[in-house]
Every structure is written in C-alpha cells, then in structure tokens.
Tab-separated table of C-alpha atoms and ligand atoms in Angstrom:
chain	number	residue	atom	x	y	z
A	271	MET	CA	-12.698	-15.457	4.337
A	272	GLU	CA	-9.356	-17.185	4.628
A	273	ARG	CA	-6.724	-15.673	6.889
A	274	GLY	CA	-3.162	-15.074	5.822
A	275	GLY	CA	-3.753	-15.987	2.177
A	276	THR	CA	-4.477	-13.865	-0.841
A	277	GLY	CA	-7.995	-15.056	-1.703
A	278	TRP	CA	-9.166	-11.501	-1.029
A	279	LEU	CA	-7.425	-10.439	-4.249
A	280	ASP	CA	-10.470	-11.736	-6.149
A	281	GLN	CA	-12.380	-8.748	-4.776
A	282	ALA	CA	-9.627	-6.182	-5.371
A	283	ALA	CA	-10.832	-2.947	-6.928
A	284	CYS	CA	-7.511	-2.710	-8.816
A	285	ARG	CA	-7.958	-5.984	-10.692
A	286	ASP	CA	-8.799	-4.175	-13.927
A	287	GLU	CA	-6.482	-1.218	-13.420
A	288	ASP	CA	-3.055	-0.761	-14.957
A	289	PRO	CA	-0.646	-2.182	-12.324
A	290	GLU	CA	1.810	0.627	-13.087
A	291	LEU	CA	-0.635	3.085	-11.528
A	292	PHE	CA	0.201	1.529	-8.148
A	293	PHE	CA	3.947	1.859	-8.592
A	294	PRO	CA	4.626	5.575	-9.061
A	295	VAL	CA	8.216	6.591	-9.673
A	296	SER	CA	7.885	9.294	-7.024
A	297	GLU	CA	5.346	10.663	-4.564
A	298	MET	CA	6.342	14.186	-5.599
A	299	GLY	CA	5.844	16.118	-8.818
A	300	PRO	CA	4.045	14.223	-11.577
A	301	GLY	CA	3.995	11.105	-9.421
A	302	ALA	CA	1.740	12.853	-6.893
A	303	ARG	CA	-1.191	12.707	-9.310
A	304	GLN	CA	-0.560	9.016	-9.893
A	305	VAL	CA	-0.515	8.416	-6.134
A	306	ALA	CA	-3.831	10.267	-5.784
A	307	GLN	CA	-5.396	8.208	-8.590
A	308	ALA	CA	-4.220	4.945	-7.065
A	309	LYS	CA	-5.449	5.965	-3.610
A	310	ALA	CA	-8.850	6.832	-5.102
A	311	VAL	CA	-9.118	3.260	-6.390
A	312	CYS	CA	-8.078	1.893	-2.983
A	313	ALA	CA	-10.685	4.078	-1.270
A	314	GLN	CA	-13.394	2.158	-3.161
A	315	CYS	CA	-11.847	-1.245	-2.529
A	316	PRO	CA	-13.762	-3.724	-0.350
A	317	VAL	CA	-10.546	-5.465	0.722
A	318	GLN	CA	-8.464	-2.404	1.563
A	319	GLN	CA	-7.790	-3.550	5.137
A	320	GLN	CA	-6.704	-7.043	4.072
A	321	CYS	CA	-4.429	-5.500	1.444
A	322	LEU	CA	-2.809	-3.152	3.943
A	323	SER	CA	-2.322	-5.950	6.480
A	324	TYR	CA	-0.755	-8.137	3.802
A	325	ALA	CA	1.653	-5.358	2.797
A	326	LEU	CA	2.652	-4.684	6.406
A	327	GLU	CA	3.018	-8.349	7.363
A	328	ASN	CA	5.111	-9.101	4.287
A	329	GLY	CA	7.195	-5.927	4.376
A	330	LEU	CA	6.232	-4.832	0.874
A	331	GLN	CA	8.439	-1.811	0.346
A	332	TYR	CA	7.402	-0.490	-3.035
A	333	GLY	CA	4.054	0.546	-4.388
A	334	ILE	CA	0.666	1.521	-3.090
A	335	PHE	CA	-1.170	-1.088	-1.050
A	336	GLY	CA	-4.268	-0.649	1.056
A	337	GLY	CA	-4.402	3.036	0.187
A	338	THR	CA	-0.929	3.747	1.559
A	339	THR	CA	2.375	4.643	-0.027
A	340	GLU	CA	5.610	2.951	0.971
A	341	ARG	CA	6.557	6.003	3.057
A	342	GLU	CA	3.240	5.916	4.907
A	343	ARG	CA	3.660	2.213	5.652
A	344	ARG	CA	7.213	2.792	6.915
A	345	ASN	CA	5.925	5.526	9.224
A	346	GLN	CA	3.115	3.260	10.414
A	347	THR	CA	5.598	0.486	11.166
A	348	ARG	CA	7.880	2.899	13.045
A	349	ARG	CA	4.989	4.210	15.125
A	350	ALA	CA	3.905	0.667	15.925
A	351	SER	CA	7.430	-0.259	17.001
A	352	GLY	CA	7.794	2.890	19.110
A	353	ARG	CA	10.784	4.182	17.126
A	354	PRO	CA	10.755	7.901	16.362
A	355	GLN	CA	10.565	8.944	12.711
A	356	GLY	CA	13.889	9.201	10.921
A	357	THR	CA	15.658	6.570	12.984
A	358	GLN	CA	16.886	3.254	11.712
A	359	ALA	CA	16.749	-0.084	13.398
A	360	ALA	CA	20.166	-1.155	14.707
B	1283	LIG	S1	-6.528	-1.653	-1.428
B	1283	LIG	FE1	-5.811	-0.782	-3.372
B	1283	LIG	S2	-3.963	-1.942	-3.934
B	1283	LIG	FE2	-5.070	-3.089	-2.364
B	1283	LIG	S3	-6.348	-4.558	-3.451
B	1283	LIG	FE3	-7.593	-2.743	-3.051
B	1283	LIG	S4	-7.370	-1.412	-4.842
B	1283	LIG	FE4	-5.733	-2.955	-4.928
C-alpha cells in the first residue's frame, strides 16, 4: 500500500454512503444519531487507521474520519502535543 497518498480510499467502507452522513451539523441532539451511524460505518472499514492518520496529518477539522469526530481528533492532537484540554496554542 502506498504511504501518504489516498489510494486507500478505494477500500473505504463509506464509498457508497451519503457523504452528508459524515458531516453532522452537531454532535448533540439529532446530530448524535448521525454521528453514531457514521461511526458504525467506520467501525467496519478496513482502512480506518489510514483514514484517521490522513485526517490528523492534514488537519481536517470538520466531519467524521477514521471513526472520530472533529472534537475527538482535536483532543487527540492536544494529548499528543502535551497541551491540557481547553487550552489554545499561542
Ligand atoms: S474510516 Fe470511516 S470515514 Fe474513513 S474511509 Fe473508512 S468509512 Fe470512510
């Protein structure tokens, strides 16, 4: 498999899904069900790790990638950088 590219998208479990499912308006309220549905698709995806790495490496801010929401990816990035939650980079 190539590294750094997007050839893995050919194996994406979301290829035949409505793309809007992966871009919920909110994680709360009605959007919570949409998030759960999108995550269920990701859970079955053979390229979930590549997708998550791509989203983290490219700073994708919106949408569900690799089974994570934007908030979860932000938290992951903060933890990796050693910054406590709720703080901003200077
Ligand atoms: S992990 Fe989710 S968003 Fe990423 S390619 Fe797979 S199904 Fe699509």
